[in-house]
Coordinates of C-alpha atoms in Angstrom, one line a residue:
X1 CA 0.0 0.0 0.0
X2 CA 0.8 3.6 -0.9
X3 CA -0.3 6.7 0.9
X4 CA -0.2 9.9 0.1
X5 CA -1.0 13.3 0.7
X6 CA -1.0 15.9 -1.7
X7 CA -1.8 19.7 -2.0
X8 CA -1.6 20.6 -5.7
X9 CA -0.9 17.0 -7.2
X10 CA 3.4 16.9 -7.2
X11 CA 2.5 13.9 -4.2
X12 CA -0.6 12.5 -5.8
X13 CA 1.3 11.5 -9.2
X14 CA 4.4 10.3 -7.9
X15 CA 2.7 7.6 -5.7
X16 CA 0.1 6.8 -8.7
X17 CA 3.4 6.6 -10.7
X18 CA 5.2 4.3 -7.9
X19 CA 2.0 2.1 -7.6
X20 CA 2.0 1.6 -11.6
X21 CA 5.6 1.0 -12.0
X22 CA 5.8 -2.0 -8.4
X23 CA 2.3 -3.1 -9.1
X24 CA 0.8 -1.7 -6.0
X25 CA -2.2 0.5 -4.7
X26 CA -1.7 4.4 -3.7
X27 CA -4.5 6.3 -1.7
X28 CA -5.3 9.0 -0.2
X29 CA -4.9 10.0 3.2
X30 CA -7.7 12.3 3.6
X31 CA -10.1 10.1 2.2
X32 CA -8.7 6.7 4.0
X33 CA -8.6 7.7 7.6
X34 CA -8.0 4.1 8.7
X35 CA -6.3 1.7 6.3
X36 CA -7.8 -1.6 7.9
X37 CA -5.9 -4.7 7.7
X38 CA -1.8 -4.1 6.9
X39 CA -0.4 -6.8 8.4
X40 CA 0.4 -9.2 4.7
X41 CA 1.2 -6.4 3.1
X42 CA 5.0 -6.4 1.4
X43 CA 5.6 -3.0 1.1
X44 CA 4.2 0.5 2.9
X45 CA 5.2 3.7 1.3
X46 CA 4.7 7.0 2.3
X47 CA 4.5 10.0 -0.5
X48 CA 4.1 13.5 0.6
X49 CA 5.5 17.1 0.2
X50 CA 8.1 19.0 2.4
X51 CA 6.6 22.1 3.8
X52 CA 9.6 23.9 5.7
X53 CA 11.8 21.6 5.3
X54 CA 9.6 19.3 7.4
X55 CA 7.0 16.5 6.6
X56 CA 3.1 17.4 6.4
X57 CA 1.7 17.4 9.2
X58 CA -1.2 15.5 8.1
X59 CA 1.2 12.6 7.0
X60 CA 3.0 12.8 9.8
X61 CA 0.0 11.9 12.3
X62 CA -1.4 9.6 9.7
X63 CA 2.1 7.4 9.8
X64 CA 2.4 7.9 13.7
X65 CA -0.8 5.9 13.9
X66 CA 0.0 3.6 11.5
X67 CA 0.8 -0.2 13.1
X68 CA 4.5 -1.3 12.6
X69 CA 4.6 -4.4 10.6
X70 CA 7.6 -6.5 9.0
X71 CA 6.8 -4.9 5.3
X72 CA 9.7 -3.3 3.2
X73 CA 8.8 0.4 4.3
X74 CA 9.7 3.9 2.2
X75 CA 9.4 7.3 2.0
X76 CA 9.2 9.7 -1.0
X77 CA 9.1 13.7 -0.5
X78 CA 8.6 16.0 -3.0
X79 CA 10.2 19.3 -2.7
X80 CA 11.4 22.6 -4.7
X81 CA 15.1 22.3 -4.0
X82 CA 16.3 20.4 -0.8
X83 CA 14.2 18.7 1.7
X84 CA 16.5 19.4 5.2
X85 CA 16.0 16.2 7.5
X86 CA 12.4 16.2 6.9
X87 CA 13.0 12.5 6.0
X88 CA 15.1 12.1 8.9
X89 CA 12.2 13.2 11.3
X90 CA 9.4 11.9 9.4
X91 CA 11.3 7.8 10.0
X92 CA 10.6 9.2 14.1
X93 CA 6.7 8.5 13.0
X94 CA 7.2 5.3 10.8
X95 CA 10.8 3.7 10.7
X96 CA 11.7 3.6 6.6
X97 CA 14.0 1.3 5.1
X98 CA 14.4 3.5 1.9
X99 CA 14.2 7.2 1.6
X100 CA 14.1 9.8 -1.4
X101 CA 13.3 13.3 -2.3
X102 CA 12.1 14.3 -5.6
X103 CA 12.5 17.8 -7.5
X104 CA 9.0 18.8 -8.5
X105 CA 7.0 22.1 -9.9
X106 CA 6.7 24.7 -7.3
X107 CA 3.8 25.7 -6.3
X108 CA 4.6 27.8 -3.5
X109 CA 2.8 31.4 -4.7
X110 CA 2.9 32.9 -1.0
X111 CA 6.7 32.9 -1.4
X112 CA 7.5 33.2 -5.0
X113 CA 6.4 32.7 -8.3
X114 CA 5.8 29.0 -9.6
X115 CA 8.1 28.0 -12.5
X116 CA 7.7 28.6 -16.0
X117 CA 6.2 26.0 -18.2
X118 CA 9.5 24.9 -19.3
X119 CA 10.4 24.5 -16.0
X120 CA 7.7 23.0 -15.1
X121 CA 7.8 20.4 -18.1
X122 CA 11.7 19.5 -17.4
X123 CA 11.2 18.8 -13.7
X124 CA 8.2 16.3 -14.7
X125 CA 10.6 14.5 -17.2
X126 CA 13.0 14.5 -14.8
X127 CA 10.9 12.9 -11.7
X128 CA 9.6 10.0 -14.4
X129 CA 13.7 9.2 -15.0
X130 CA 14.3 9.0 -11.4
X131 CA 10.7 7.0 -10.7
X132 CA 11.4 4.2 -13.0
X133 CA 15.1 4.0 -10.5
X134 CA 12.9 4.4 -7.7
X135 CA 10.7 1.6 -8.5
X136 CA 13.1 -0.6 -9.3
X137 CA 15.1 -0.1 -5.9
X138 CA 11.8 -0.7 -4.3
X139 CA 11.1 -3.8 -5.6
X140 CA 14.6 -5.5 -4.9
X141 CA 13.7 -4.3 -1.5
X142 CA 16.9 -2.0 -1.7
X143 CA 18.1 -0.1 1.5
X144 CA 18.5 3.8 0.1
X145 CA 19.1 6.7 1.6
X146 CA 18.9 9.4 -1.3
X147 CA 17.6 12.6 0.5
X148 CA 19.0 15.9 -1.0
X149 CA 19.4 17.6 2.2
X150 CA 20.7 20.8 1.2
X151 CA 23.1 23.2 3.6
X152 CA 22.2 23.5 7.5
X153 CA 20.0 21.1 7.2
X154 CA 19.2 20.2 10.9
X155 CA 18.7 24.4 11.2
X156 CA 16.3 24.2 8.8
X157 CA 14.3 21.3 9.3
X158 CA 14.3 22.7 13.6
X159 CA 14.2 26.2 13.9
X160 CA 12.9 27.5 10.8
X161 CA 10.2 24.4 10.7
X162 CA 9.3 25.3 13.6
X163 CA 8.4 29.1 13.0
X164 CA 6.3 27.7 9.7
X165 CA 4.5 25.3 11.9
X166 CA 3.4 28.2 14.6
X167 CA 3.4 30.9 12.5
X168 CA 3.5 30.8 8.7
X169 CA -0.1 28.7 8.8
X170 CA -1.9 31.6 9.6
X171 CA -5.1 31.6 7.5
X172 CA -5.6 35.6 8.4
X173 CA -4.0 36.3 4.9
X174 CA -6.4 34.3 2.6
X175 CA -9.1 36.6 0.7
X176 CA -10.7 36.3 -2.1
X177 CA -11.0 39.1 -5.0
X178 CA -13.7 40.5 -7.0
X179 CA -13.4 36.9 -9.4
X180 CA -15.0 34.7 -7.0
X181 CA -18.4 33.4 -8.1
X182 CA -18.8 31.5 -4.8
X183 CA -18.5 27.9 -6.8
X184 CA -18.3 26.5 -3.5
X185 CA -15.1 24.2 -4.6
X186 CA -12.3 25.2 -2.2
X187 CA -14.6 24.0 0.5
X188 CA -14.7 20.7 -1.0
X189 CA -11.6 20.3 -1.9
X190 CA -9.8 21.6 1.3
X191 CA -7.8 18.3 2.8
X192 CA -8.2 20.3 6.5
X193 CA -11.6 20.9 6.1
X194 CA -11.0 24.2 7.0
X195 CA -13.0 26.5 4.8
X196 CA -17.3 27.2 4.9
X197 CA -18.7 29.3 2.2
X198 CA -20.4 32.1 4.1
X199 CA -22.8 34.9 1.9
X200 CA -21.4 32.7 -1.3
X201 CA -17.8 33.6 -0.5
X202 CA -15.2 31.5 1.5
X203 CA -14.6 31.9 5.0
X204 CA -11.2 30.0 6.5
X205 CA -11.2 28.8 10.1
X206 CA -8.0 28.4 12.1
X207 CA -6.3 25.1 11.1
X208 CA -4.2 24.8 7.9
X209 CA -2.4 22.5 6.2
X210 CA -0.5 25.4 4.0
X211 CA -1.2 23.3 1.3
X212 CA -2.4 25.8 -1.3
X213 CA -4.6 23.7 -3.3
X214 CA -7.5 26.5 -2.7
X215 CA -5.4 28.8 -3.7
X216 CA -3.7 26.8 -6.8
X217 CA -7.2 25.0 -7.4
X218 CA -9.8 28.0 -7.5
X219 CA -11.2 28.0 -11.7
X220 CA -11.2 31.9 -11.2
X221 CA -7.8 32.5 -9.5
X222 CA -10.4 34.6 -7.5
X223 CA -8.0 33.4 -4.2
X224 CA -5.5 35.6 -2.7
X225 CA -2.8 35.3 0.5
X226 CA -1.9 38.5 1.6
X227 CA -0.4 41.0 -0.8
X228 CA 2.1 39.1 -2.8
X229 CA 0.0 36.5 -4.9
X230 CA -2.3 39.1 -7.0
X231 CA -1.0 38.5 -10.8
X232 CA 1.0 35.4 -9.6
X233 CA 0.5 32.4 -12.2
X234 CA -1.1 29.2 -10.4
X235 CA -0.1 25.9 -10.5
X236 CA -1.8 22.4 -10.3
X237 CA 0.6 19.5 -11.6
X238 CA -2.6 18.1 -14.0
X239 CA -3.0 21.6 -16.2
X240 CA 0.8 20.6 -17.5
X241 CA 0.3 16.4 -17.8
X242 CA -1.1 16.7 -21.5
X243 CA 1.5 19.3 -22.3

């Protein structure tokens, strides 16, 4: 079995990808709140993205509760650059035999612009290349560590994690502009559960996942995060798939 969380899709396609290529099952977290029976299976892999340099934390209570069984067990983040020792810290939830992290699209708008389609197209081809190695590892039940950790890692993946976790997941930010047409869909789509449509426009509570798939997701870009998104390109990884 495969699980997976996923904001924008990077997560969502590399574990559909992994279950195609070993033969196996992925599903989603947010819809498979207990996995039932685990015990025969031969392999448990975990597929999520790095937020911070640190696991999601959706994934990361998901895994804690998770029974330890004698399966081959690994772990594939998805990041923009380097993933710290998210990896590392996520094995403190479930132990992992193999880890990896794999380059994909940013989708990141509250910091930065998302790549250009070029970009965006390379890092796809790229990730298939290193999924079909992947795969392969995984089915000889290969030990690997491959984890692109980047400089001051531990730094990283402590202090500045922690200042994303208690204060970067603010939901204060999110508004929406004159675009939205009060579709309802960021309410169904949010994996926290987090947004109600109030006077047909969204409302956000307290939790977040910083996940951005409202944000990424909405058909009229009518969603905004403080002052730096407006004119920002959005990204969902299945807009660029038939490309």
């Amino acid at each position: 079995m495969i699980f997976y969380f996923s904001g924008t899709g990077n997560s969502q396609w590399v574990a559909e990808q992994i279950a195609a290529l070993t033969g196996d099952t992925a599903y989603d977290i947010v819809k498979v709140n207990t996995p039932g029976d685990i015990s025969k299976e031969q392999q448990i892999g975990f597929v999520f993205p790095v937020y911070a340099w640190g696991a999601a934390e959706p994934m990361r209570d998901f895994a804690s509760r998770l029974p330890r069984t004698s399966a081959f067990s690994f772990g594939i983040c998805t990041c923009g650059g380097n993933a710290g020792n998210a990896m590392k810290q996520f094995s403190k939830s479930y132990p992992l035999a193999s880890s990896y992290s794999l380059i994909m699209p940013n989708n990141y708008i509250v910091g930065s612009d998302t790549d250009d389609d070029a970009t965006i197209l390379k890092k796809i081809q790229e990730a298939r290349a290193q999924l079909e190695i992947i795969s392969q590892e995984i089915l000889s039940r290969k030990a690997v560590y491959r984890v692109t950790e980047g400089s001051m890692a531990f730094l990283k993946s402590n202090l500045a994690n922690w200042g994303f976790e208690h204060f970067a997941r603010n939901t204060k930010p999110f508004h929406v502009n004159e675009n939205c047409v009060g579709c309802g869909l960021c309410q169904k789509n949010c994996p926290a559960g987090t947004i109600s449509i109030n006077n047909g426009k969204p409302v956000w509570k307290e939790k977040c996942y910083q996940c951005l798939r409202c944000i990424n997701s909405c058909p009229e870009q009518a969603i905004e995060y403080g002052s730096g998104t407006p004119g920002r390109k959005r990204y969902t990884l299945w807009q660029h798939l038939s490309k």
